JSON list of C-alpha atoms in Angstrom, two decimals:
[
{"chain": "M", "resi": 1, "resn": "GLY", "atom": "CA", "xyz": [-2.46, 8.81, 21.03]},
{"chain": "M", "resi": 2, "resn": "GLU", "atom": "CA", "xyz": [0.27, 11.55, 20.57]},
{"chain": "M", "resi": 3, "resn": "ASN", "atom": "CA", "xyz": [-0.93, 14.70, 19.03]},
{"chain": "M", "resi": 4, "resn": "VAL", "atom": "CA", "xyz": [1.64, 16.98, 17.34]},
{"chain": "M", "resi": 5, "resn": "GLU", "atom": "CA", "xyz": [0.70, 20.65, 15.92]},
{"chain": "M", "resi": 6, "resn": "GLN", "atom": "CA", "xyz": [2.85, 22.79, 13.88]},
{"chain": "M", "resi": 7, "resn": "HIS", "atom": "CA", "xyz": [3.00, 26.05, 13.15]},
{"chain": "M", "resi": 8, "resn": "PRO", "atom": "CA", "xyz": [2.84, 28.06, 10.74]},
{"chain": "M", "resi": 9, "resn": "SER", "atom": "CA", "xyz": [1.80, 26.43, 7.77]},
{"chain": "M", "resi": 10, "resn": "THR", "atom": "CA", "xyz": [3.52, 28.69, 5.58]},
{"chain": "M", "resi": 11, "resn": "LEU", "atom": "CA", "xyz": [6.63, 30.95, 5.91]},
{"chain": "M", "resi": 12, "resn": "SER", "atom": "CA", "xyz": [8.33, 33.97, 3.84]},
{"chain": "M", "resi": 13, "resn": "VAL", "atom": "CA", "xyz": [11.57, 35.28, 5.12]},
{"chain": "M", "resi": 14, "resn": "GLN", "atom": "CA", "xyz": [14.45, 37.30, 2.85]},
{"chain": "M", "resi": 15, "resn": "GLU", "atom": "CA", "xyz": [17.74, 35.73, 2.45]},
{"chain": "M", "resi": 16, "resn": "GLY", "atom": "CA", "xyz": [19.91, 36.32, 5.16]},
{"chain": "M", "resi": 17, "resn": "ASP", "atom": "CA", "xyz": [17.00, 36.11, 7.61]},
{"chain": "M", "resi": 18, "resn": "SER", "atom": "CA", "xyz": [16.20, 33.61, 10.63]},
{"chain": "M", "resi": 19, "resn": "ALA", "atom": "CA", "xyz": [13.41, 31.09, 10.34]},
{"chain": "M", "resi": 20, "resn": "VAL", "atom": "CA", "xyz": [11.53, 29.53, 13.21]},
{"chain": "M", "resi": 21, "resn": "ILE", "atom": "CA", "xyz": [8.95, 26.91, 13.06]},
{"chain": "M", "resi": 22, "resn": "LYS", "atom": "CA", "xyz": [6.91, 25.41, 16.08]},
{"chain": "M", "resi": 23, "resn": "CYS", "atom": "CA", "xyz": [5.57, 22.37, 17.55]},
{"chain": "M", "resi": 24, "resn": "THR", "atom": "CA", "xyz": [3.56, 21.25, 20.35]},
{"chain": "M", "resi": 25, "resn": "TYR", "atom": "CA", "xyz": [2.70, 17.69, 21.38]},
{"chain": "M", "resi": 26, "resn": "SER", "atom": "CA", "xyz": [0.18, 16.05, 23.80]},
{"chain": "M", "resi": 27, "resn": "ASP", "atom": "CA", "xyz": [2.15, 12.49, 24.83]},
{"chain": "M", "resi": 28, "resn": "SER", "atom": "CA", "xyz": [4.38, 13.74, 28.07]},
{"chain": "M", "resi": 29, "resn": "ALA", "atom": "CA", "xyz": [5.54, 10.40, 27.48]},
{"chain": "M", "resi": 30, "resn": "SER", "atom": "CA", "xyz": [7.37, 11.41, 23.92]},
{"chain": "M", "resi": 31, "resn": "ASN", "atom": "CA", "xyz": [10.89, 11.48, 23.98]},
{"chain": "M", "resi": 32, "resn": "TYR", "atom": "CA", "xyz": [12.13, 11.67, 20.55]},
{"chain": "M", "resi": 33, "resn": "PHE", "atom": "CA", "xyz": [10.96, 14.75, 18.22]},
{"chain": "M", "resi": 34, "resn": "PRO", "atom": "CA", "xyz": [12.84, 14.33, 14.30]},
{"chain": "M", "resi": 35, "resn": "TRP", "atom": "CA", "xyz": [12.82, 17.17, 12.30]},
{"chain": "M", "resi": 36, "resn": "TYR", "atom": "CA", "xyz": [12.60, 16.19, 8.36]},
{"chain": "M", "resi": 37, "resn": "LYS", "atom": "CA", "xyz": [12.85, 18.60, 5.42]},
{"chain": "M", "resi": 38, "resn": "GLN", "atom": "CA", "xyz": [11.30, 17.86, 2.06]},
{"chain": "M", "resi": 39, "resn": "GLU", "atom": "CA", "xyz": [12.16, 19.34, -1.43]},
{"chain": "M", "resi": 40, "resn": "LEU", "atom": "CA", "xyz": [9.20, 19.30, -4.19]},
{"chain": "M", "resi": 41, "resn": "GLY", "atom": "CA", "xyz": [8.34, 15.97, -5.69]},
{"chain": "M", "resi": 42, "resn": "LYS", "atom": "CA", "xyz": [11.09, 13.98, -3.11]},
{"chain": "M", "resi": 43, "resn": "GLY", "atom": "CA", "xyz": [10.76, 11.86, 0.01]},
{"chain": "M", "resi": 44, "resn": "PRO", "atom": "CA", "xyz": [11.53, 13.51, 3.34]},
{"chain": "M", "resi": 45, "resn": "GLN", "atom": "CA", "xyz": [15.01, 14.08, 4.91]},
{"chain": "M", "resi": 46, "resn": "LEU", "atom": "CA", "xyz": [15.78, 13.91, 8.47]},
{"chain": "M", "resi": 47, "resn": "ILE", "atom": "CA", "xyz": [17.74, 16.68, 9.13]},
{"chain": "M", "resi": 48, "resn": "ILE", "atom": "CA", "xyz": [17.79, 16.94, 13.17]},
{"chain": "M", "resi": 49, "resn": "ASP", "atom": "CA", "xyz": [16.71, 15.48, 16.21]},
{"chain": "M", "resi": 50, "resn": "ILE", "atom": "CA", "xyz": [16.69, 16.05, 19.80]},
{"chain": "M", "resi": 51, "resn": "ARG", "atom": "CA", "xyz": [15.91, 13.95, 22.53]},
{"chain": "M", "resi": 52, "resn": "SER", "atom": "CA", "xyz": [13.96, 14.46, 26.01]},
{"chain": "M", "resi": 53, "resn": "ASN", "atom": "CA", "xyz": [18.06, 14.75, 27.76]},
{"chain": "M", "resi": 54, "resn": "VAL", "atom": "CA", "xyz": [18.90, 17.01, 25.97]},
{"chain": "M", "resi": 55, "resn": "GLY", "atom": "CA", "xyz": [17.52, 20.91, 25.86]},
{"chain": "M", "resi": 56, "resn": "GLU", "atom": "CA", "xyz": [18.94, 21.75, 22.27]},
{"chain": "M", "resi": 57, "resn": "LYS", "atom": "CA", "xyz": [21.03, 20.76, 19.52]},
{"chain": "M", "resi": 58, "resn": "LYS", "atom": "CA", "xyz": [22.79, 22.61, 16.40]},
{"chain": "M", "resi": 59, "resn": "ASP", "atom": "CA", "xyz": [24.38, 21.48, 13.47]},
{"chain": "M", "resi": 60, "resn": "GLN", "atom": "CA", "xyz": [25.66, 24.49, 11.47]},
{"chain": "M", "resi": 61, "resn": "ARG", "atom": "CA", "xyz": [22.57, 26.80, 10.92]},
{"chain": "M", "resi": 62, "resn": "ILE", "atom": "CA", "xyz": [20.17, 24.40, 11.69]},
{"chain": "M", "resi": 63, "resn": "ALA", "atom": "CA", "xyz": [18.77, 24.25, 15.42]},
{"chain": "M", "resi": 64, "resn": "VAL", "atom": "CA", "xyz": [16.11, 22.55, 17.45]},
{"chain": "M", "resi": 65, "resn": "THR", "atom": "CA", "xyz": [15.31, 23.40, 21.41]},
{"chain": "M", "resi": 66, "resn": "LEU", "atom": "CA", "xyz": [12.82, 21.35, 23.76]},
{"chain": "M", "resi": 67, "resn": "ASN", "atom": "CA", "xyz": [10.88, 22.22, 26.06]},
{"chain": "M", "resi": 68, "resn": "LYS", "atom": "CA", "xyz": [9.74, 19.32, 27.47]},
{"chain": "M", "resi": 69, "resn": "THR", "atom": "CA", "xyz": [7.44, 21.11, 30.74]},
{"chain": "M", "resi": 70, "resn": "ALA", "atom": "CA", "xyz": [5.76, 22.94, 28.12]},
{"chain": "M", "resi": 71, "resn": "LYS", "atom": "CA", "xyz": [5.64, 20.59, 25.69]},
{"chain": "M", "resi": 72, "resn": "HIS", "atom": "CA", "xyz": [7.20, 22.20, 22.56]},
{"chain": "M", "resi": 73, "resn": "PHE", "atom": "CA", "xyz": [10.01, 22.17, 19.95]},
{"chain": "M", "resi": 74, "resn": "SER", "atom": "CA", "xyz": [10.89, 24.20, 17.66]},
{"chain": "M", "resi": 75, "resn": "LEU", "atom": "CA", "xyz": [13.61, 24.35, 14.86]},
{"chain": "M", "resi": 76, "resn": "HIS", "atom": "CA", "xyz": [15.74, 27.63, 14.09]},
{"chain": "M", "resi": 77, "resn": "ILE", "atom": "CA", "xyz": [17.46, 28.17, 10.85]},
{"chain": "M", "resi": 78, "resn": "THR", "atom": "CA", "xyz": [20.18, 31.06, 10.66]},
{"chain": "M", "resi": 79, "resn": "GLU", "atom": "CA", "xyz": [21.22, 32.72, 8.08]},
{"chain": "M", "resi": 80, "resn": "THR", "atom": "CA", "xyz": [18.17, 31.03, 5.46]},
{"chain": "M", "resi": 81, "resn": "GLN", "atom": "CA", "xyz": [19.67, 30.53, 1.74]},
{"chain": "M", "resi": 82, "resn": "PRO", "atom": "CA", "xyz": [17.53, 29.96, -1.57]},
{"chain": "M", "resi": 83, "resn": "GLU", "atom": "CA", "xyz": [18.39, 25.89, -0.95]},
{"chain": "M", "resi": 84, "resn": "ASP", "atom": "CA", "xyz": [16.46, 25.70, 2.15]},
{"chain": "M", "resi": 85, "resn": "SER", "atom": "CA", "xyz": [12.82, 26.21, 0.87]},
{"chain": "M", "resi": 86, "resn": "ALA", "atom": "CA", "xyz": [11.23, 23.32, 1.14]},
{"chain": "M", "resi": 87, "resn": "VAL", "atom": "CA", "xyz": [8.44, 22.19, 3.23]},
{"chain": "M", "resi": 88, "resn": "TYR", "atom": "CA", "xyz": [9.63, 20.97, 6.98]},
{"chain": "M", "resi": 89, "resn": "PHE", "atom": "CA", "xyz": [7.72, 18.81, 8.80]},
{"chain": "M", "resi": 90, "resn": "CYS", "atom": "CA", "xyz": [8.17, 18.42, 12.89]},
{"chain": "M", "resi": 91, "resn": "ALA", "atom": "CA", "xyz": [7.51, 14.63, 14.62]},
{"chain": "M", "resi": 92, "resn": "ALA", "atom": "CA", "xyz": [7.55, 13.09, 17.76]},
{"chain": "M", "resi": 93, "resn": "SER", "atom": "CA", "xyz": [7.46, 9.47, 19.27]},
{"chain": "M", "resi": 94, "resn": "ARG", "atom": "CA", "xyz": [7.95, 7.47, 22.54]},
{"chain": "M", "resi": 95, "resn": "LYS", "atom": "CA", "xyz": [10.29, 5.31, 20.79]},
{"chain": "M", "resi": 96, "resn": "THR", "atom": "CA", "xyz": [12.85, 6.53, 17.60]},
{"chain": "M", "resi": 97, "resn": "GLY", "atom": "CA", "xyz": [11.57, 3.87, 15.60]},
{"chain": "M", "resi": 98, "resn": "ALA", "atom": "CA", "xyz": [9.40, 4.61, 12.20]},
{"chain": "M", "resi": 99, "resn": "ASN", "atom": "CA", "xyz": [6.42, 3.13, 13.38]},
{"chain": "M", "resi": 100, "resn": "ASN", "atom": "CA", "xyz": [5.96, 5.37, 16.20]},
{"chain": "M", "resi": 101, "resn": "LEU", "atom": "CA", "xyz": [6.72, 8.75, 14.51]},
{"chain": "M", "resi": 102, "resn": "PHE", "atom": "CA", "xyz": [3.56, 10.97, 14.92]},
{"chain": "M", "resi": 103, "resn": "PHE", "atom": "CA", "xyz": [3.78, 14.35, 12.35]},
{"chain": "M", "resi": 104, "resn": "GLY", "atom": "CA", "xyz": [3.06, 18.00, 12.11]},
{"chain": "M", "resi": 105, "resn": "THR", "atom": "CA", "xyz": [1.26, 19.01, 9.32]},
{"chain": "M", "resi": 106, "resn": "GLY", "atom": "CA", "xyz": [3.93, 20.62, 7.42]},
{"chain": "M", "resi": 107, "resn": "THR", "atom": "CA", "xyz": [5.57, 24.31, 7.03]},
{"chain": "M", "resi": 108, "resn": "ARG", "atom": "CA", "xyz": [6.39, 25.43, 3.72]},
{"chain": "M", "resi": 109, "resn": "LEU", "atom": "CA", "xyz": [9.17, 28.24, 3.95]},
{"chain": "M", "resi": 110, "resn": "THR", "atom": "CA", "xyz": [10.30, 30.29, 1.44]},
{"chain": "M", "resi": 111, "resn": "VAL", "atom": "CA", "xyz": [13.20, 32.00, 1.28]},
{"chain": "M", "resi": 112, "resn": "ILE", "atom": "CA", "xyz": [13.10, 35.14, -0.79]},
{"chain": "M", "resi": 113, "resn": "PRO", "atom": "CA", "xyz": [16.48, 35.76, -2.46]},
{"chain": "R", "resi": 1, "resn": "ASP", "atom": "CA", "xyz": [24.24, 3.92, -4.81]},
{"chain": "R", "resi": 2, "resn": "GLY", "atom": "CA", "xyz": [22.74, 2.44, -1.59]},
{"chain": "R", "resi": 3, "resn": "GLY", "atom": "CA", "xyz": [19.30, 3.57, -0.71]},
{"chain": "R", "resi": 4, "resn": "ILE", "atom": "CA", "xyz": [15.62, 3.13, -1.11]},
{"chain": "R", "resi": 5, "resn": "THR", "atom": "CA", "xyz": [13.52, 3.16, -4.75]},
{"chain": "R", "resi": 6, "resn": "GLN", "atom": "CA", "xyz": [10.33, 3.59, -5.36]},
{"chain": "R", "resi": 7, "resn": "SER", "atom": "CA", "xyz": [8.53, 2.34, -8.46]},
{"chain": "R", "resi": 8, "resn": "PRO", "atom": "CA", "xyz": [7.24, 4.62, -10.38]},
{"chain": "R", "resi": 9, "resn": "LYS", "atom": "CA", "xyz": [7.54, 7.96, -9.98]},
{"chain": "R", "resi": 10, "resn": "TYR", "atom": "CA", "xyz": [3.64, 8.13, -11.25]},
{"chain": "R", "resi": 11, "resn": "LEU", "atom": "CA", "xyz": [1.16, 6.11, -11.49]},
{"chain": "R", "resi": 12, "resn": "PHE", "atom": "CA", "xyz": [-2.42, 6.41, -12.48]},
{"chain": "R", "resi": 13, "resn": "ARG", "atom": "CA", "xyz": [-5.47, 3.74, -12.66]},
{"chain": "R", "resi": 14, "resn": "LYS", "atom": "CA", "xyz": [-9.35, 3.49, -12.84]},
{"chain": "R", "resi": 15, "resn": "GLU", "atom": "CA", "xyz": [-11.48, 3.45, -9.67]},
{"chain": "R", "resi": 16, "resn": "GLY", "atom": "CA", "xyz": [-11.98, -0.37, -8.94]},
{"chain": "R", "resi": 17, "resn": "GLN", "atom": "CA", "xyz": [-8.86, -1.65, -9.58]},
{"chain": "R", "resi": 18, "resn": "ASN", "atom": "CA", "xyz": [-6.26, -2.67, -7.66]},
{"chain": "R", "resi": 19, "resn": "VAL", "atom": "CA", "xyz": [-2.39, -1.07, -7.73]},
{"chain": "R", "resi": 20, "resn": "THR", "atom": "CA", "xyz": [0.73, -1.99, -6.58]},
{"chain": "R", "resi": 21, "resn": "LEU", "atom": "CA", "xyz": [3.31, 0.08, -5.40]},
{"chain": "R", "resi": 22, "resn": "SER", "atom": "CA", "xyz": [7.33, -1.29, -5.36]},
{"chain": "R", "resi": 23, "resn": "CYS", "atom": "CA", "xyz": [9.50, -0.48, -2.59]},
{"chain": "R", "resi": 24, "resn": "GLU", "atom": "CA", "xyz": [13.03, -1.94, -2.69]},
{"chain": "R", "resi": 25, "resn": "GLN", "atom": "CA", "xyz": [16.37, -0.70, -0.46]},
{"chain": "R", "resi": 26, "resn": "ASN", "atom": "CA", "xyz": [19.88, -1.95, -0.79]},
{"chain": "R", "resi": 27, "resn": "LEU", "atom": "CA", "xyz": [20.89, -0.37, 2.76]},
{"chain": "R", "resi": 28, "resn": "ASN", "atom": "CA", "xyz": [20.48, -4.69, 4.11]},
{"chain": "R", "resi": 29, "resn": "HIS", "atom": "CA", "xyz": [17.52, -2.43, 6.24]},
{"chain": "R", "resi": 30, "resn": "ASP", "atom": "CA", "xyz": [15.52, -4.80, 8.73]},
{"chain": "R", "resi": 31, "resn": "ALA", "atom": "CA", "xyz": [12.32, -2.60, 8.83]},
{"chain": "R", "resi": 32, "resn": "MET", "atom": "CA", "xyz": [10.60, -1.34, 5.99]},
{"chain": "R", "resi": 33, "resn": "TYR", "atom": "CA", "xyz": [7.16, 1.36, 6.78]},
{"chain": "R", "resi": 34, "resn": "TRP", "atom": "CA", "xyz": [4.39, 2.46, 4.17]},
{"chain": "R", "resi": 35, "resn": "TYR", "atom": "CA", "xyz": [3.48, 6.12, 4.91]},
{"chain": "R", "resi": 36, "resn": "ARG", "atom": "CA", "xyz": [0.99, 8.04, 2.67]},
{"chain": "R", "resi": 37, "resn": "GLN", "atom": "CA", "xyz": [0.56, 12.21, 2.57]},
{"chain": "R", "resi": 38, "resn": "ASP", "atom": "CA", "xyz": [-2.05, 13.58, 1.53]},
{"chain": "R", "resi": 39, "resn": "PRO", "atom": "CA", "xyz": [-2.21, 17.70, 0.83]},
{"chain": "R", "resi": 40, "resn": "GLY", "atom": "CA", "xyz": [-1.50, 19.59, 4.09]},
{"chain": "R", "resi": 41, "resn": "GLN", "atom": "CA", "xyz": [-1.67, 16.94, 6.23]},
{"chain": "R", "resi": 42, "resn": "GLY", "atom": "CA", "xyz": [1.33, 15.24, 8.57]},
{"chain": "R", "resi": 43, "resn": "LEU", "atom": "CA", "xyz": [2.34, 11.68, 7.04]},
{"chain": "R", "resi": 44, "resn": "ARG", "atom": "CA", "xyz": [0.31, 8.50, 8.27]},
{"chain": "R", "resi": 45, "resn": "LEU", "atom": "CA", "xyz": [1.36, 5.42, 8.27]},
{"chain": "R", "resi": 46, "resn": "ILE", "atom": "CA", "xyz": [-0.56, 2.21, 6.17]},
{"chain": "R", "resi": 47, "resn": "TYR", "atom": "CA", "xyz": [1.61, -0.60, 7.47]},
{"chain": "R", "resi": 48, "resn": "TYR", "atom": "CA", "xyz": [5.19, -1.51, 8.74]},
{"chain": "R", "resi": 49, "resn": "SER", "atom": "CA", "xyz": [7.52, -4.80, 8.85]},
{"chain": "R", "resi": 50, "resn": "GLN", "atom": "CA", "xyz": [10.44, -5.14, 11.50]},
{"chain": "R", "resi": 51, "resn": "ILE", "atom": "CA", "xyz": [11.36, -8.67, 10.11]},
{"chain": "R", "resi": 52, "resn": "VAL", "atom": "CA", "xyz": [10.92, -10.22, 6.92]},
{"chain": "R", "resi": 53, "resn": "ASN", "atom": "CA", "xyz": [7.81, -12.48, 6.89]},
{"chain": "R", "resi": 54, "resn": "ASP", "atom": "CA", "xyz": [6.17, -10.10, 9.59]},
{"chain": "R", "resi": 55, "resn": "PHE", "atom": "CA", "xyz": [4.11, -6.88, 9.26]},
{"chain": "R", "resi": 56, "resn": "GLN", "atom": "CA", "xyz": [1.59, -4.77, 11.37]},
{"chain": "R", "resi": 57, "resn": "LYS", "atom": "CA", "xyz": [-1.09, -2.73, 10.69]},
{"chain": "R", "resi": 58, "resn": "GLY", "atom": "CA", "xyz": [-0.21, 1.13, 11.06]},
{"chain": "R", "resi": 59, "resn": "ASP", "atom": "CA", "xyz": [-3.00, 3.86, 11.64]},
{"chain": "R", "resi": 60, "resn": "ILE", "atom": "CA", "xyz": [-4.79, 3.65, 8.18]},
{"chain": "R", "resi": 61, "resn": "ALA", "atom": "CA", "xyz": [-4.35, 0.20, 6.97]},
{"chain": "R", "resi": 62, "resn": "GLU", "atom": "CA", "xyz": [-8.00, -0.45, 5.66]},
{"chain": "R", "resi": 63, "resn": "GLY", "atom": "CA", "xyz": [-7.78, -0.74, 1.80]},
{"chain": "R", "resi": 64, "resn": "TYR", "atom": "CA", "xyz": [-3.79, -1.80, 2.02]},
{"chain": "R", "resi": 65, "resn": "SER", "atom": "CA", "xyz": [-2.36, -4.74, 1.84]},
{"chain": "R", "resi": 66, "resn": "VAL", "atom": "CA", "xyz": [1.45, -5.78, 2.25]},
{"chain": "R", "resi": 67, "resn": "SER", "atom": "CA", "xyz": [3.99, -8.30, 1.68]},
{"chain": "R", "resi": 68, "resn": "ARG", "atom": "CA", "xyz": [7.56, -8.46, 2.49]},
{"chain": "R", "resi": 69, "resn": "GLU", "atom": "CA", "xyz": [9.06, -11.83, 1.49]},
{"chain": "R", "resi": 70, "resn": "LYS", "atom": "CA", "xyz": [12.34, -10.32, 1.03]},
{"chain": "R", "resi": 71, "resn": "LYS", "atom": "CA", "xyz": [14.46, -8.67, 2.90]},
{"chain": "R", "resi": 72, "resn": "GLU", "atom": "CA", "xyz": [14.57, -5.55, 0.39]},
{"chain": "R", "resi": 73, "resn": "SER", "atom": "CA", "xyz": [11.25, -5.47, -1.01]},
{"chain": "R", "resi": 74, "resn": "PHE", "atom": "CA", "xyz": [8.15, -4.15, 0.37]},
{"chain": "R", "resi": 75, "resn": "PRO", "atom": "CA", "xyz": [5.13, -3.77, -1.98]},
{"chain": "R", "resi": 76, "resn": "LEU", "atom": "CA", "xyz": [2.25, -1.77, -1.30]},
{"chain": "R", "resi": 77, "resn": "THR", "atom": "CA", "xyz": [-0.95, -2.84, -2.63]},
{"chain": "R", "resi": 78, "resn": "VAL", "atom": "CA", "xyz": [-4.09, -0.67, -2.83]},
{"chain": "R", "resi": 79, "resn": "THR", "atom": "CA", "xyz": [-6.68, -2.10, -3.04]},
{"chain": "R", "resi": 80, "resn": "SER", "atom": "CA", "xyz": [-10.27, -1.25, -4.55]},
{"chain": "R", "resi": 81, "resn": "ALA", "atom": "CA", "xyz": [-11.82, -0.85, -0.85]},
{"chain": "R", "resi": 82, "resn": "GLN", "atom": "CA", "xyz": [-9.78, 1.66, -0.18]},
{"chain": "R", "resi": 83, "resn": "LYS", "atom": "CA", "xyz": [-12.04, 4.62, -0.53]},
{"chain": "R", "resi": 84, "resn": "ASN", "atom": "CA", "xyz": [-9.81, 7.46, -1.28]},
{"chain": "R", "resi": 85, "resn": "PRO", "atom": "CA", "xyz": [-6.90, 6.18, -2.92]},
{"chain": "R", "resi": 86, "resn": "THR", "atom": "CA", "xyz": [-5.07, 9.26, -4.78]},
{"chain": "R", "resi": 87, "resn": "ALA", "atom": "CA", "xyz": [-2.23, 10.62, -2.67]},
{"chain": "R", "resi": 88, "resn": "PHE", "atom": "CA", "xyz": [1.40, 10.56, -2.27]},
{"chain": "R", "resi": 89, "resn": "TYR", "atom": "CA", "xyz": [2.64, 7.08, -0.83]},
{"chain": "R", "resi": 90, "resn": "LEU", "atom": "CA", "xyz": [6.54, 6.89, 1.27]},
{"chain": "R", "resi": 91, "resn": "CYS", "atom": "CA", "xyz": [8.32, 4.14, 1.73]},
{"chain": "R", "resi": 92, "resn": "ALA", "atom": "CA", "xyz": [10.98, 4.44, 4.51]},
{"chain": "R", "resi": 93, "resn": "SER", "atom": "CA", "xyz": [13.77, 1.74, 6.13]},
{"chain": "R", "resi": 94, "resn": "SER", "atom": "CA", "xyz": [15.53, 1.52, 9.34]},
{"chain": "R", "resi": 95, "resn": "MET", "atom": "CA", "xyz": [18.47, -0.56, 10.09]},
{"chain": "R", "resi": 96, "resn": "THR", "atom": "CA", "xyz": [16.33, -1.85, 12.95]},
{"chain": "R", "resi": 97, "resn": "GLY", "atom": "CA", "xyz": [12.57, -0.80, 14.34]},
{"chain": "R", "resi": 98, "resn": "ASP", "atom": "CA", "xyz": [14.61, 1.45, 16.91]},
{"chain": "R", "resi": 99, "resn": "THR", "atom": "CA", "xyz": [16.45, 3.25, 14.66]},
{"chain": "R", "resi": 100, "resn": "GLU", "atom": "CA", "xyz": [16.12, 6.47, 12.11]},
{"chain": "R", "resi": 101, "resn": "ALA", "atom": "CA", "xyz": [14.07, 6.57, 8.85]},
{"chain": "R", "resi": 102, "resn": "PHE", "atom": "CA", "xyz": [14.99, 6.82, 5.76]},
{"chain": "R", "resi": 103, "resn": "PHE", "atom": "CA", "xyz": [12.59, 7.44, 3.05]},
{"chain": "R", "resi": 104, "resn": "GLY", "atom": "CA", "xyz": [12.42, 6.90, -0.87]},
{"chain": "R", "resi": 105, "resn": "GLN", "atom": "CA", "xyz": [11.25, 9.38, -3.23]},
{"chain": "R", "resi": 106, "resn": "GLY", "atom": "CA", "xyz": [7.65, 8.58, -3.14]},
{"chain": "R", "resi": 107, "resn": "THR", "atom": "CA", "xyz": [4.87, 7.60, -5.71]},
{"chain": "R", "resi": 108, "resn": "ARG", "atom": "CA", "xyz": [2.24, 9.67, -6.43]},
{"chain": "R", "resi": 109, "resn": "LEU", "atom": "CA", "xyz": [-1.15, 7.67, -7.51]},
{"chain": "R", "resi": 110, "resn": "THR", "atom": "CA", "xyz": [-4.04, 8.91, -9.57]},
{"chain": "R", "resi": 111, "resn": "VAL", "atom": "CA", "xyz": [-7.27, 6.61, -9.40]},
{"chain": "R", "resi": 112, "resn": "VAL", "atom": "CA", "xyz": [-9.52, 8.52, -11.62]}
]
């Protein structure tokens, strides 16, 4: 089955700096890569996703890049703000459905004011 | 408001007792899911249902049971056979089995 590895496990940045979280996956057939943000005591919230026919996708301060050859994808947050502090999870799947998602172990991002 | 409601937020049970976690959605979604989250680990799929009266086991179904008698409800029972039940449980739903999932707020179960 699929194996998703996520790094780093914790990340601290100064407010205004950029943050980058990286994930690798093992199944070359995976073609859907969502990113979730989980705030303390809450459920994960989808913040951005990318499919394998696209190399990069941006949504305001958030971007995701995908390298299918190397089997890795990354989340980039620019101009970080304290409210970006949360745990971020990557996932990979052959299909969009949540029953097919394989999750990384999470990155705890702390934005220091 | 539309969304997914999990209750209760915190639940304590004694070892050996079965406990049922509630998940309700008013999004008219066909598919619903249960995940387990442990510290330092990613989410792991317990059970999922793509349609009423039908459900399938996920990766870690042993010690759990579910039912899907109504479209909006997908309760999870943690049985005494689950060896390590203390965890954070997340319910999710999606329009179909092939669309993005939305998560509830979770239930933290502690078994003592």
